[in-house]
Each structure stands twice: as C-alpha cells, then as structure tokens.
C-alpha cells in the first residue's frame, strides 16, 4: 500500500516555493503557443499591423520630449532628448507591461482557468516572454535612432564595456515584473479594488524612477527615496551602458538583484497558494 | 479488489464554499483564520457550515458542497455520476480536473487526468481553425507533436475542413463546438472526465461523439468519469454509477440499480417541495407560488388522450414588464420529451406592477405520452431576466388506458410517444 505509485495526487495544500519545473516542461508547447497567440493576435485586423510595436514607443517618447524636455525643461544629462527618453521608456515599458499583464493573470483568464487545468504559471511566463520579444523589437528602434544620431554627428558612439551586464538587467526586470505581478494577481482575485490602483500605481512608480529625468538631477535629500526603488539602478545602468551618462553603482545593482529574487520567491509562494482556490473567489 | 487495479482513489474529500458576496468581512475572516493558524488551532470557519440543501435558507455563510466523499474507480471502468443540479457533481469534477482545490481530503490517481468539461474554452477568435486546434490541444495537455500526428483526423472528425484556415470568429457556434469536441476527442489521457458534452451539436454529431466515447472506454480500456443528466446516456455508457445528493454519496451501485434509486429519491424529495419556504432560483421579483398539472376534464388523473393543463401561480413584488414562461417535460430517464414556452409561440404576456398574484394556464393538446411518470421544470422570466425556476422535481403520471381501443393495454416499451395510426393494404 505504502509503496503504491500514484501519478497524480490532489491535496488541499501544495508546496509553496515549488516552481513545478517538471510540470512546466510538459507544457512547453503550450507556452510557445501562448506567446505566438499574443504576438500574432494582438494586431490582427489592424491596418498598420506590427508597425504598432514601433509607433507606440515613438509617440510616448515624442510626448515626453515635448512635455518634459521642452516645456518643463528637465535635464537629460546633455544627451539628445530623443535618445534619453527612448532609453528610459523602452526598458520601463518592459517592466511595466510585464507587471500589469501578470497582475491580470487570474481575472482575465478566469473563464479558461475555470474549465481546464494547466500550470497557471504558464500564463505569466508566456507574458514575460511575449513582452521580451516586444522589448527586443523596440530595442531595434532604439538602435535605429542611436545610429541616426551617431551618423549625423549629433552624438558620439559611447557604448561601454559594461554592456556585458545587459542580460543581468533583463533578468532582474523579469523577476521584478513577475514578482510584483504574482502578488498583485493573487490580491486582485480577492480584492477587486486593486485593479483600479495598479494602472495608477505603475504610472506613479514611473515618476519615482529616473525615466524622464536623470538620477543626477535629484536633490541629495530625496535621492534615497529614488534609490530605494529597485528599478532605478536598472534604468541608470542601461543609460550608462549605451549612452555613457548616468551612474553605474554595483552595490546599488546588487540591492536590486536581491530585492528582485526575494520578491519573486514571495510572489511565487502567494501565486501557488492562489492557483488552487482562486476559482472560488473570482 | 487489489490496489493495483484502482485508477482513482478518493478519500474523505470535502469542499467548502463561502456563500454570498465576497466583500466586507473577508479581510477580518482572513485575519481570524491566520490567527488561528498561528496558534496552531483549527480553522474557525471550517467548523460551521452545513450540508448543501439549496432549497432551504441556512444560517451560515459557509456551505459544504461536498462532504466526506470516498470512492474508488477501477482501471477501465466507466463511472457515471448523477444527481440533481447543485448536488456537487460539477464541484467533484472540478476538483478531479484540478481546476479548484479540495478543502480537505485527498485524491490519488494513476496516469494523466484529462477533462472534457464544457468544450470550446481557450479558442482565440482571431486565430484560424488550424491554429486553434494546436492552441486548444496544448491547453488540454497535448504536445505539438501529438497534435500534428492527429491533425488530419481531428479536422476530418470535426467536419470543418473547408473552414480550417478561416478565423474562428467567423464560425457558427455549432462549428465551434464541433471543432472543440474534435480536439478533445483525440485527447488521450489515461483517465477521461466528461461533463454533459453530449448535449451539444446536432444529432449526427452527437452520434459520432457517443461512438467516440464508447471507443475510448471499451476499445482502449481507459477509465472514464461521465457526468450527465441524461439517464439514457448514463445507462448506455456506464457500468456503475455514483448518486450524489447534497454533497454526499447516496449510492454507489451498478448502473441500473443506481438510476432506479436516484429516480426514487427524486420523487421522495418532490413530495417535500414546500412552495412557501423555498427561495426563488433567480432574481425573485416574480416567484412561482404554486404549480399544478391536470387534465382538462373533471378527473384528477391524466390519461393518454387528455389535454393537459399546466396551472402556474405567480406572486409578484410589484415588478412589471414582458413575462415569459417556459415548461420542459422530461421522462423518467430525464430525456426532454417536449417543451412549451411563450418564446416559442411568441405570446406576449404583460405583467403589470399592481398584479400581485396571477395565474397562468398553459393548455397542451395531448402529446400521447406513453404511460409512466414525468417530470417537469418551470422557468419564469421578466424582461428576459430569470426570476424563478423550479427544476425537474415537479411530476405527474400518465395512466394506462386502452389507447388503440383494442381491449388490451398499451405496450409501453416501444418509443417515447404513442401515435394514432392506420394500416392500409393496397392490391396492385
């Protein structure tokens, strides 16, 4: 009896910190299909199609150039405005989109989750991968502008050796987006109020991150608050790597990494708890 | 029965739901629960809660949708799960298919459990039929390679070959169902869960679907759990059946015996149906206060050729608008024999707000039902919103008579209805 082998065991509680790698691997095709679906279906029946991937960041950046750069006259550390904002916006959007979409995991997919089981983590993971592709595409846009400014001699090519850190940055952003998203997705299933706060909160957080201004322009007494934001070193390091301004502080980057890992683990535990019973509250 | 033959083992399974809206009080309940956990005590909200009898209003906010369920299913067995609406069938399936977790207890199973619940979920309207086959297959747990190997069969089975490269949003609802069922039909888990899917699609497709189910259970020797209201289908497909009632197992017997017992308890409960204390199943502005059915003559007994009168009393809490009433009649095997509805006849019954108690009669020219017991449900809508519904528990009996005037009783084992017929022999 005790040595009886069961393939599936369903019990009220499961391990909290289990990422269920084995199960996720069984569903890797589903993961890829979800990514494909999200990339393909998003711009079906639109005239411009995939060009929208470029239009959105360009419009956002132009708005920032106009409002924050020209009207408000915020410092850009001497960089061409377009490049400065595009650098911030592209990375910020990857993080922000991952967070917002992950936080909708349960509420948006209640219908399908209510009928079939697959590891729920597939959804947020597919979201990060989809966003990673979008991020990649938008980086091309960034490089195109970069090349234009270099060729037209408005800006000198200033890529730093620390470019090797780029994968680390992406990894931290991924964990941060998922970690926050996990926690919020679990909370929104119970307390719908949060749904309204997330969009607003993310917007607010952006102003607490050096996206539209450089860290160097912040008065010393407020710096500590901006520095406490785990996204700050990411945006700063990104600018340093590609544009040569901004700050690269390894201690600060380490803080972000630890923050991201702890957040992700807590998020995962909460997510695992929610996936079992959210159908009863959603 | 040795353990090695068991495919699924369910032990002490219970599921508790919280009633009412989740809102105020949830945070305080959560904190209470957490505090009890910290002190190592039992969850304070697990103790209260009562059995799930939906017709009586309870005092507690928590209800046991399933309580102490224990059963085993042998390898290759086709187990029917029957019970009234709200008996816990769907909850049991949801737990088995891991859609929701149990509150207590444990299920152990050998092999993959695949669910064929309401089909068609996960279709993306913008993607083509072919793309959706892959997506849906993957959602149900198949790999790309498995799907590709069966792609032609799936398309063929669905009968949608012409539309397979068209976005699914242009499909008719029937086509969507066919496509979805086709994908699911080629799913090959060791344990298959089927819920009411046979109720969809046209007759030809239903036949295909039932055939496929039989292949799965008989041919491949896979274990199947089948939930349905259709007693005929359960009797046909299953070898044994589990009767659920108010979240508990009433019987776990060989299929014919189980169905007979189930029908018996449904009748017992009918006699207990108390119109005064029942809570409306719907918005409740208009409530069914009494229902009766009788022949349009002086007699209390319904004979085959009698015109039937359904007599429905409604009480109205000063609502007004377009009133619609539907009646569905089922035989003992829970096959829907006929339905009457103001929507079918496009009859407009207008309810005025000052009409507190009204009576609606529906006269039915005799459908020549074969003698036996019939059940019916009544639903009342106001301005297209469901106000109240009584589910299949009301009953009447059609008595035997000399239908063909031959001096002998009618043979009731041939078909669902009787027809007047004459025979003519022509000489050429």
XYZ file of C-alpha atoms in Angstrom:
710
model
C 0.000 0.000 0.000
C 2.653 2.471 1.013
C 4.846 1.688 -1.970
C 1.865 2.188 -4.270
C 2.739 4.506 -7.130
C 0.359 7.354 -7.927
C 1.000 9.710 -10.816
C -1.384 12.393 -9.698
C -2.108 13.342 -6.135
C -4.554 16.120 -5.363
C -4.428 17.567 -1.886
C -5.637 20.759 -0.229
C -2.212 22.306 0.108
C 0.880 22.108 -2.007
C 4.468 23.177 -1.561
C 4.720 26.936 -1.528
C 8.054 27.503 -3.186
C 7.678 24.931 -5.897
C 8.096 26.322 -9.397
C 6.928 22.899 -10.722
C 9.635 22.805 -13.357
C 8.778 19.265 -14.382
C 5.153 20.120 -14.999
C 6.048 23.321 -16.811
C 8.287 21.393 -19.161
C 5.411 19.122 -20.108
C 3.518 22.198 -21.168
C 6.334 23.952 -23.007
C 4.448 23.735 -26.307
C 1.513 25.497 -24.734
C 3.867 28.209 -23.521
C 5.162 28.801 -27.027
C 1.664 28.751 -28.488
C 0.518 31.355 -25.999
C 3.465 33.570 -26.901
C 2.669 33.145 -30.576
C -1.005 33.802 -29.994
C -0.328 37.002 -28.084
C 2.141 38.295 -30.642
C 0.066 37.392 -33.678
C -3.433 38.106 -32.490
C -2.704 41.493 -30.988
C -2.553 43.394 -34.235
C -4.813 41.271 -36.428
C -7.302 43.288 -38.395
C -5.320 46.484 -37.899
C -4.078 48.301 -40.986
C -0.610 49.037 -39.682
C -0.175 45.624 -38.086
C 3.182 45.028 -36.406
C 4.258 48.633 -37.113
C 2.306 49.433 -33.962
C 5.186 47.927 -31.999
C 7.202 50.967 -33.141
C 4.514 53.606 -33.180
C 3.615 53.282 -29.511
C 7.089 53.968 -28.045
C 7.766 56.700 -30.617
C 4.586 58.544 -29.687
C 5.268 58.173 -25.979
C 8.837 59.384 -26.405
C 7.782 62.330 -28.559
C 5.269 63.335 -25.902
C 7.985 63.219 -23.248
C 10.405 65.182 -25.418
C 7.743 67.830 -25.867
C 6.369 67.990 -22.324
C 9.263 67.132 -20.053
C 12.140 68.084 -22.330
C 10.925 71.281 -23.977
C 8.079 72.641 -21.888
C 9.302 71.647 -18.422
C 12.935 71.774 -19.431
C 14.074 68.779 -17.356
C 17.743 67.861 -17.638
C 18.743 64.978 -19.900
C 22.369 64.870 -18.766
C 23.392 66.549 -22.013
C 22.090 63.716 -24.162
C 19.889 64.178 -27.231
C 16.377 64.229 -25.775
C 15.001 61.605 -28.098
C 17.718 59.085 -27.135
C 17.492 59.867 -23.453
C 13.755 59.295 -23.202
C 13.682 56.359 -25.581
C 16.307 54.573 -23.472
C 14.207 55.036 -20.343
C 10.823 54.381 -21.890
C 11.779 51.143 -23.674
C 13.094 49.424 -20.552
C 10.407 50.850 -18.327
C 7.686 49.571 -20.627
C 9.072 46.059 -20.497
C 8.874 46.070 -16.717
C 5.550 47.893 -16.519
C 3.807 45.738 -19.142
C 5.035 42.523 -17.543
C 3.775 43.703 -14.174
C 0.367 44.903 -15.349
C -0.361 41.910 -17.557
C 0.845 39.395 -14.958
C -1.356 41.001 -12.355
C -4.339 40.267 -14.611
C -3.491 36.549 -14.869
C -6.381 35.301 -12.796
C -9.022 37.907 -13.515
C -8.572 37.868 -17.306
C -8.341 34.097 -17.623
C -10.984 33.093 -15.118
C -13.057 31.585 -17.900
C -10.407 29.224 -19.176
C -8.888 28.522 -15.745
C -12.343 27.511 -14.582
C -12.542 24.747 -17.113
C -9.153 23.216 -17.676
C -6.055 22.742 -15.651
C -2.592 23.565 -16.828
C 0.141 25.002 -14.641
C -1.135 28.521 -14.054
C 2.412 29.874 -14.080
C 2.414 29.234 -17.834
C 0.359 32.403 -18.284
C 2.688 34.893 -16.567
C 5.746 33.205 -18.041
C 4.284 33.481 -21.516
C 3.525 37.132 -20.790
C 7.150 37.874 -19.866
C 8.385 36.091 -22.966
C 5.914 37.927 -25.204
C 6.996 41.197 -23.660
C 10.624 40.224 -24.064
C 10.044 39.863 -27.796
C 8.323 43.243 -27.884
C 11.223 44.670 -25.878
C 13.669 43.245 -28.407
C 11.752 44.793 -31.284
C 11.658 48.138 -29.531
C 15.373 47.973 -28.829
C 15.842 47.817 -32.586
C 14.001 51.114 -32.749
C 16.314 52.491 -30.072
C 19.375 51.365 -32.032
C 17.970 52.869 -35.206
C 17.690 56.278 -33.536
C 21.100 55.734 -31.952
C 22.622 55.053 -35.351
C 20.916 58.111 -36.812
C 22.339 60.390 -34.118
C 25.812 58.908 -34.466
C 25.832 59.110 -38.270
C 24.518 62.671 -38.259
C 27.290 63.517 -35.752
C 24.923 64.832 -33.110
C 26.173 62.268 -30.662
C 29.321 60.179 -30.269
C 29.131 56.427 -30.062
C 29.674 55.732 -26.402
C 28.937 52.088 -25.681
C 30.700 50.975 -22.505
C 32.412 47.714 -21.657
C 29.753 47.072 -19.015
C 27.343 46.195 -21.801
C 28.014 42.629 -20.661
C 25.682 43.396 -17.750
C 22.705 43.695 -20.071
C 21.430 40.088 -19.589
C 21.573 40.678 -15.832
C 19.410 43.762 -16.204
C 16.866 41.860 -18.243
C 16.844 39.066 -15.695
C 16.247 41.465 -12.813
C 13.433 43.224 -14.682
C 11.859 39.863 -15.445
C 11.910 38.817 -11.790
C 10.620 42.187 -10.648
C 7.774 42.211 -13.164
C 6.792 38.644 -12.310
C 7.235 39.093 -8.572
C 5.068 42.212 -8.329
C 2.645 40.741 -10.867
C 2.298 37.463 -8.922
C 1.494 39.231 -5.699
C -0.955 41.630 -7.302
C -2.630 38.895 -9.348
C -3.341 36.973 -6.165
C -4.610 40.012 -4.328
C -6.865 41.246 -7.141
C -8.768 37.957 -7.231
C -9.958 38.720 -3.728
C -9.935 42.477 -3.575
C -11.049 43.847 -6.914
C -10.310 47.396 -5.785
C -6.659 46.828 -6.582
C -7.400 46.589 -10.279
C -8.027 50.312 -10.377
C -4.955 51.090 -8.360
C -2.470 49.117 -10.436
C -2.528 51.283 -13.551
C -2.306 54.372 -11.413
C 0.390 52.877 -9.189
C 2.580 51.875 -12.111
C 2.286 55.365 -13.557
C 3.225 56.832 -10.212
C 6.160 54.452 -9.849
C 7.460 55.649 -13.186
C 7.803 59.144 -11.817
C 9.700 57.630 -8.894
C 12.144 56.052 -11.342
C 14.686 58.072 -13.364
C 12.817 57.523 -16.635
C 12.054 61.113 -17.533
C 14.907 62.640 -15.563
C 18.470 61.558 -14.710
C 19.285 60.462 -11.162
C 21.948 63.171 -11.064
C 19.306 65.900 -11.225
C 17.667 64.790 -7.971
C 18.499 66.831 -4.848
C 20.555 64.851 -2.310
C 17.854 64.724 0.370
C 15.364 62.979 -1.966
C 17.868 60.697 -3.643
C 17.487 57.988 -1.015
C 13.812 57.509 -1.931
C 14.514 57.232 -5.611
C 17.417 54.880 -4.885
C 15.166 52.615 -2.809
C 13.238 51.891 -5.981
C 14.687 48.650 -7.407
C 14.074 49.858 -10.967
C 16.331 52.909 -10.523
C 19.697 51.157 -10.976
C 18.309 49.273 -13.991
C 17.391 52.382 -15.929
C 20.570 54.176 -14.831
C 22.810 51.249 -15.746
C 21.065 50.879 -19.101
C 21.802 54.516 -19.939
C 25.363 54.169 -18.736
C 25.960 51.075 -20.862
C 24.713 52.580 -24.081
C 24.980 56.324 -23.689
C 27.843 56.774 -21.251
C 25.987 59.016 -18.802
C 24.098 58.032 -15.690
C 25.549 56.054 -12.851
C 26.775 52.523 -12.535
C 26.893 51.501 -8.907
C 27.490 47.794 -8.302
C 26.299 47.964 -4.726
C 23.074 49.516 -5.878
C 22.668 46.928 -8.617
C 23.231 44.150 -6.086
C 20.477 45.652 -3.948
C 18.119 45.415 -6.927
C 19.107 41.832 -7.612
C 18.489 40.716 -4.038
C 15.236 42.684 -3.945
C 14.084 41.011 -7.181
C 14.938 37.490 -6.034
C 13.241 37.869 -2.650
C 10.200 39.475 -4.260
C 9.977 36.714 -6.847
C 10.117 33.967 -4.215
C 7.446 35.602 -2.080
C 5.352 36.200 -5.187
C 5.690 32.603 -6.281
C 4.540 31.343 -2.898
C 1.491 33.584 -2.991
C 0.765 32.625 -6.586
C 0.972 28.915 -5.762
C -1.492 29.358 -2.933
C -3.897 31.303 -5.070
C -3.883 28.992 -8.077
C -5.569 26.257 -6.039
C -8.556 28.155 -4.771
C -8.972 31.339 -6.734
C -11.833 29.800 -8.708
C -13.967 30.022 -5.585
C -13.435 33.732 -5.100
C -13.046 35.129 -8.576
C -10.200 -5.544 -5.274
C -6.454 -5.231 -5.179
C -4.917 -1.802 -5.152
C -3.141 -2.245 -8.426
C -6.430 -2.273 -10.327
C -7.545 1.028 -8.897
C -7.212 4.011 -11.189
C -8.612 6.682 -8.925
C -8.902 6.683 -5.190
C -10.816 9.443 -3.454
C -10.513 9.690 0.321
C -12.533 11.903 2.682
C -12.895 14.570 0.065
C -14.727 17.721 1.124
C -15.152 21.128 -0.361
C -16.410 24.189 1.391
C -17.714 27.297 -0.288
C -18.442 30.679 1.106
C -21.869 31.981 0.207
C -22.897 35.491 -0.579
C -20.733 38.197 -1.999
C -17.096 38.374 -1.119
C -16.615 41.846 0.203
C -16.909 43.180 3.666
C -15.738 40.702 6.228
C -13.271 38.909 4.009
C -10.276 40.684 5.454
C -11.433 40.073 9.013
C -12.156 36.395 8.230
C -8.750 36.064 6.648
C -7.106 37.591 9.700
C -9.097 35.353 12.023
C -8.062 32.326 10.043
C -4.448 33.355 10.039
C -4.507 33.990 13.795
C -5.962 30.535 14.396
C -3.252 29.030 12.243
C -0.529 30.864 14.109
C -1.809 29.469 17.395
C -1.958 26.030 15.838
C -5.723 25.805 16.137
C -8.264 24.587 13.681
C -9.641 26.974 11.068
C -12.599 28.619 12.831
C -14.630 28.766 9.613
C -14.270 25.095 8.830
C -16.423 24.093 11.765
C -19.539 25.927 10.827
C -21.237 25.215 7.554
C -23.974 22.792 6.823
C -24.943 20.351 4.168
C -25.748 21.839 0.851
C -29.514 21.958 0.598
C -30.175 24.873 -1.675
C -33.925 24.970 -1.195
C -33.621 25.906 2.458
C -32.026 29.104 3.617
C -29.245 28.321 6.082
C -27.826 30.340 8.952
C -24.206 30.038 7.999
C -22.234 31.754 5.287
C -20.288 28.620 4.606
C -21.614 25.534 2.958
C -20.214 22.102 2.219
C -20.563 21.488 -1.463
C -19.002 18.071 -0.995
C -18.737 16.251 2.288
C -16.647 13.169 3.063
C -16.649 11.661 -0.378
C -14.971 8.274 -0.607
C -14.873 6.084 -3.654
C -12.588 4.117 -5.894
C -12.670 3.632 -9.630
C -11.197 0.567 -11.227
C -8.974 0.671 -14.265
C -11.106 0.696 -17.419
C -14.337 1.322 -15.561
C -16.848 3.854 -16.869
C -18.384 5.514 -13.853
C -21.479 7.655 -14.198
C -22.005 10.486 -11.749
C -25.610 11.516 -11.378
C -27.504 13.857 -9.128
C -29.704 16.882 -9.209
C -28.379 20.310 -10.042
C -26.360 21.508 -7.107
C -25.693 18.027 -5.766
C -21.964 18.557 -6.115
C -21.272 16.810 -9.421
C -19.518 19.719 -11.044
C -17.550 20.504 -7.910
C -16.328 16.927 -7.810
C -15.253 17.114 -11.438
C -13.573 20.454 -10.914
C -11.521 19.045 -8.085
C -10.668 15.943 -10.087
C -9.551 18.049 -13.018
C -7.529 20.299 -10.679
C -9.450 23.421 -11.579
C -10.070 24.060 -7.930
C -8.571 22.522 -4.818
C -10.356 20.462 -2.169
C -10.797 21.821 1.351
C -9.880 18.517 2.938
C -9.143 15.020 1.747
C -7.048 13.507 -0.952
C -7.316 12.106 -4.452
C -4.733 9.760 -5.869
C -4.769 8.678 -9.476
C -2.711 6.622 -11.857
C -1.955 8.378 -15.104
C -2.911 11.708 -16.571
C -6.381 13.041 -15.849
C -7.864 14.823 -18.839
C -11.058 16.762 -18.581
C -13.596 17.242 -21.287
C -15.671 19.811 -19.479
C -17.561 22.476 -21.336
C -15.684 22.476 -24.594
C -14.510 25.422 -26.614
C -12.686 27.311 -23.930
C -9.427 28.837 -24.943
C -10.392 29.429 -28.538
C -8.991 32.681 -29.745
C -11.410 34.336 -32.164
C -8.709 35.951 -34.288
C -6.800 32.751 -34.940
C -7.734 30.270 -37.644
C -9.286 26.889 -37.010
C -5.969 25.178 -37.535
C -4.115 27.475 -35.147
C -6.857 26.982 -32.593
C -6.600 23.204 -32.859
C -2.989 23.485 -31.769
C -3.743 26.002 -29.052
C -6.714 24.083 -27.690
C -4.875 20.780 -27.853
C -1.981 22.250 -25.926
C -4.313 23.706 -23.313
C -5.753 20.236 -22.842
C -2.249 18.917 -22.301
C -1.179 17.570 -25.671
C 2.222 18.272 -27.166
C 2.683 19.803 -30.598
C 3.966 16.518 -31.987
C 0.910 14.629 -30.722
C -1.425 17.177 -32.257
C 0.371 17.261 -35.579
C 0.139 13.487 -35.783
C -3.624 13.637 -35.326
C -4.314 16.882 -37.155
C -5.950 15.322 -40.213
C -8.114 13.048 -38.110
C -9.194 15.970 -35.942
C -10.131 18.141 -38.923
C -11.943 15.225 -40.502
C -13.837 14.378 -37.317
C -14.929 17.980 -36.842
C -16.297 18.205 -40.361
C -14.916 21.727 -40.689
C -12.256 21.007 -43.318
C -13.418 23.862 -45.540
C -13.092 26.467 -42.846
C -9.917 25.325 -41.207
C -7.925 28.345 -42.387
C -10.625 30.869 -41.519
C -10.538 32.783 -38.215
C -12.737 31.131 -35.643
C -14.736 34.319 -35.103
C -16.389 33.673 -38.460
C -17.535 30.192 -37.390
C -21.098 29.424 -36.435
C -21.489 28.382 -32.825
C -22.197 24.829 -33.940
C -18.942 24.703 -35.864
C -17.001 25.965 -32.872
C -18.452 23.208 -30.724
C -17.649 20.566 -33.334
C -14.085 21.748 -33.639
C -13.613 21.910 -29.884
C -15.062 18.468 -29.330
C -12.947 17.049 -32.122
C -9.785 18.289 -30.434
C -10.867 16.922 -27.089
C -11.948 13.596 -28.563
C -8.410 12.881 -29.649
C -7.001 13.651 -26.260
C -5.522 10.500 -24.818
C -5.215 10.693 -21.076
C -5.446 7.520 -19.019
C -8.416 8.959 -17.146
C -11.017 10.960 -19.009
C -13.608 13.213 -17.395
C -16.668 14.055 -19.475
C -19.326 16.549 -18.451
C -22.546 16.880 -20.435
C -20.803 17.487 -23.731
C -23.125 15.101 -25.438
C -25.869 17.662 -25.083
C -24.339 19.829 -27.782
C -24.271 19.667 -31.540
C -26.715 18.222 -33.993
C -27.993 14.658 -33.935
C -25.453 13.362 -36.412
C -22.610 14.825 -34.452
C -23.966 13.519 -31.159
C -23.954 10.042 -32.589
C -20.337 10.490 -33.591
C -19.493 11.774 -30.146
C -21.184 8.909 -28.316
C -19.463 6.449 -30.623
C -16.136 8.045 -29.807
C -16.839 7.828 -26.084
C -17.683 4.169 -26.391
C -14.471 3.534 -28.329
C -12.498 5.252 -25.639
C -13.927 3.201 -22.827
C -14.456 -0.170 -24.469
C -11.699 -0.256 -27.074
C -8.836 1.401 -25.280
C -9.757 0.289 -21.778
C -9.390 3.755 -20.374
C -11.101 4.937 -17.235
C -13.922 7.382 -17.813
C -15.934 9.508 -15.398
C -19.137 10.643 -17.030
C -21.452 13.286 -15.629
C -24.836 13.750 -17.190
C -28.491 14.442 -16.634
C -29.348 12.139 -19.440
C -30.136 8.824 -17.761
C -30.358 7.043 -21.085
C -26.798 8.035 -21.949
C -25.543 7.073 -18.500
C -27.250 3.714 -18.694
C -25.799 3.109 -22.137
C -22.232 4.062 -21.417
C -21.564 3.350 -17.782
C -21.077 0.158 -15.850
C -21.711 1.684 -12.454
C -22.877 4.985 -11.116
C -22.431 7.272 -8.180
C -25.503 9.125 -6.947
C -24.673 12.431 -5.318
C -27.178 14.202 -3.150
C -26.475 17.398 -1.210
C -22.759 16.880 -1.499
C -22.775 13.334 -0.192
C -22.731 9.962 -1.866
C -26.165 8.383 -1.611
C -25.466 5.282 -3.648
C -22.546 3.744 -5.426
C -24.036 0.864 -7.318
C -24.283 -0.983 -10.560
C -25.694 1.475 -13.102
C -29.312 0.290 -13.452
C -29.798 -0.012 -9.728
C -28.232 3.387 -9.159
C -30.524 5.076 -11.667
C -33.609 3.433 -10.167
C -32.588 4.559 -6.712
C -31.838 8.040 -7.938
C -35.272 8.348 -9.520
C -36.847 7.120 -6.315
C -35.171 9.754 -4.163
C -36.065 12.483 -6.650
C -39.713 11.583 -6.195
C -39.444 11.477 -2.416
C -37.991 14.946 -2.479
C -40.707 16.189 -4.768
C -43.347 15.434 -2.193
C -41.393 17.519 0.244
C -41.231 20.504 -2.084
C -42.646 23.262 0.027
C -43.732 26.242 -2.037
C -43.978 28.503 0.986
C -40.448 28.236 2.288
C -38.477 27.764 -0.906
C -36.194 30.545 -2.044
C -36.570 31.617 -5.665
C -33.925 30.426 -8.084
C -33.407 33.713 -9.878
C -33.989 37.359 -9.211
C -37.181 36.593 -7.347
C -39.246 39.646 -8.184
C -41.742 37.255 -9.655
C -41.972 33.978 -7.782
C -43.600 30.700 -8.583
C -46.032 30.220 -5.709
C -47.716 27.070 -6.902
C -47.701 24.732 -9.852
C -50.162 22.069 -10.788
C -50.937 19.961 -13.789
C -54.256 18.286 -14.516
C -56.373 17.076 -17.402
C -58.960 19.499 -18.764
C -61.838 17.287 -17.625
C -63.293 16.605 -14.197
C -60.889 13.784 -13.442
C -57.797 14.113 -11.191
C -55.974 11.553 -13.289
C -54.253 12.146 -16.580
C -54.910 9.685 -19.348
C -53.024 9.402 -22.591
C -55.502 11.285 -24.753
C -56.256 14.033 -22.231
C -55.448 17.617 -22.937
C -53.021 18.759 -20.249
C -53.352 21.989 -18.342
C -50.291 23.410 -16.603
C -51.511 25.732 -13.906
C -48.883 28.163 -12.673
C -49.479 30.627 -9.859
C -47.127 33.554 -9.600
C -46.682 36.135 -6.916
C -45.345 39.480 -7.970
C -43.462 42.048 -5.910
C -44.796 44.948 -7.993
C -42.464 44.302 -10.905
C -43.707 44.825 -14.414
C -42.763 44.024 -17.952
C -42.670 41.268 -20.501
C -43.418 37.977 -18.792
C -42.141 34.754 -20.283
C -42.781 31.270 -19.020
C -41.222 28.041 -20.138
C -42.099 24.462 -19.271
C -39.958 21.464 -20.087
C -41.225 17.944 -19.642
C -38.880 15.030 -19.037
C -39.471 11.332 -18.764
C -38.006 9.182 -16.013
C -34.808 8.747 -17.977
C -34.533 12.552 -17.945
C -34.961 12.845 -21.678
C -36.636 16.106 -22.585
C -39.848 14.939 -24.267
C -41.324 18.330 -25.115
C -41.190 21.959 -24.110
C -43.677 24.790 -24.099
C -42.636 28.368 -23.980
C -44.088 31.785 -24.612
C -40.888 32.480 -26.509
C -41.716 29.696 -28.965
C -45.266 30.800 -29.558
C -44.268 34.485 -29.385
C -47.047 35.094 -26.898
C -46.729 38.366 -25.085
C -47.910 38.182 -21.504
C -47.572 41.568 -19.930
C -47.252 41.758 -16.177
C -48.463 44.940 -14.520
C -46.930 46.098 -11.258
C -50.200 46.041 -9.299
C -50.916 42.418 -10.227
C -49.717 40.725 -7.054
C -50.990 37.253 -7.680
C -51.676 35.930 -11.110
C -52.441 32.552 -12.591
C -51.134 31.460 -15.951
C -52.518 28.407 -17.702
C -50.873 26.518 -20.488
C -53.066 24.097 -22.394
C -51.264 21.294 -24.202
C -53.024 19.146 -26.762
C -52.174 15.627 -25.775
C -48.733 14.612 -26.986
C -49.848 10.967 -26.439
C -47.154 10.258 -23.887
C -46.635 6.623 -23.075
C -47.940 5.787 -19.606
C -45.458 6.497 -16.868
C -44.081 9.172 -14.633
C -42.996 12.523 -15.997
C -41.092 15.384 -14.504
C -41.165 18.984 -15.495
C -39.392 22.213 -14.798
C -40.854 25.676 -14.937
C -38.980 28.870 -15.519
C -40.277 32.410 -15.281
C -38.515 35.364 -16.880
C -39.359 39.015 -16.654
C -37.855 41.285 -19.305
C -35.527 38.402 -20.187
C -34.117 38.044 -16.663
C -34.633 34.747 -14.906
C -36.932 35.380 -11.966
C -37.573 31.887 -10.704
C -37.107 28.315 -11.759
C -38.209 25.001 -10.376
C -36.045 22.244 -11.622
C -37.405 18.909 -12.800
C -38.862 17.960 -9.446
C -42.493 18.542 -10.223
C -44.112 15.440 -11.521
C -47.228 13.935 -12.975
C -48.253 10.499 -14.014
C -49.890 9.411 -17.235
C -52.158 6.438 -16.637
C -52.561 3.493 -18.898
C -55.665 3.227 -20.973
C -56.874 1.390 -23.986
C -55.286 3.793 -26.457
C -55.941 1.811 -29.636
C -59.379 0.662 -28.469
C -58.355 -2.928 -28.840
C -59.439 -4.019 -25.417
C -55.883 -4.505 -24.184
C -53.288 -2.305 -22.505
C -50.688 -0.288 -24.339
C -47.225 -1.678 -24.769
C -45.058 0.975 -23.182
C -41.666 -0.294 -24.218
C -41.741 0.945 -27.780
C -40.748 4.576 -28.116
C -41.462 7.700 -26.117
C -44.864 8.660 -27.529
C -47.827 6.900 -28.989
C -49.307 7.829 -32.321
C -52.643 7.172 -33.927
C -52.032 5.082 -36.950
C -53.885 3.047 -39.525
C -52.709 0.282 -41.836
C -53.778 0.035 -45.429
C -53.039 -2.787 -47.755
C -53.256 -1.962 -51.427
C -53.783 -4.594 -54.046
C -51.856 -3.894 -57.196
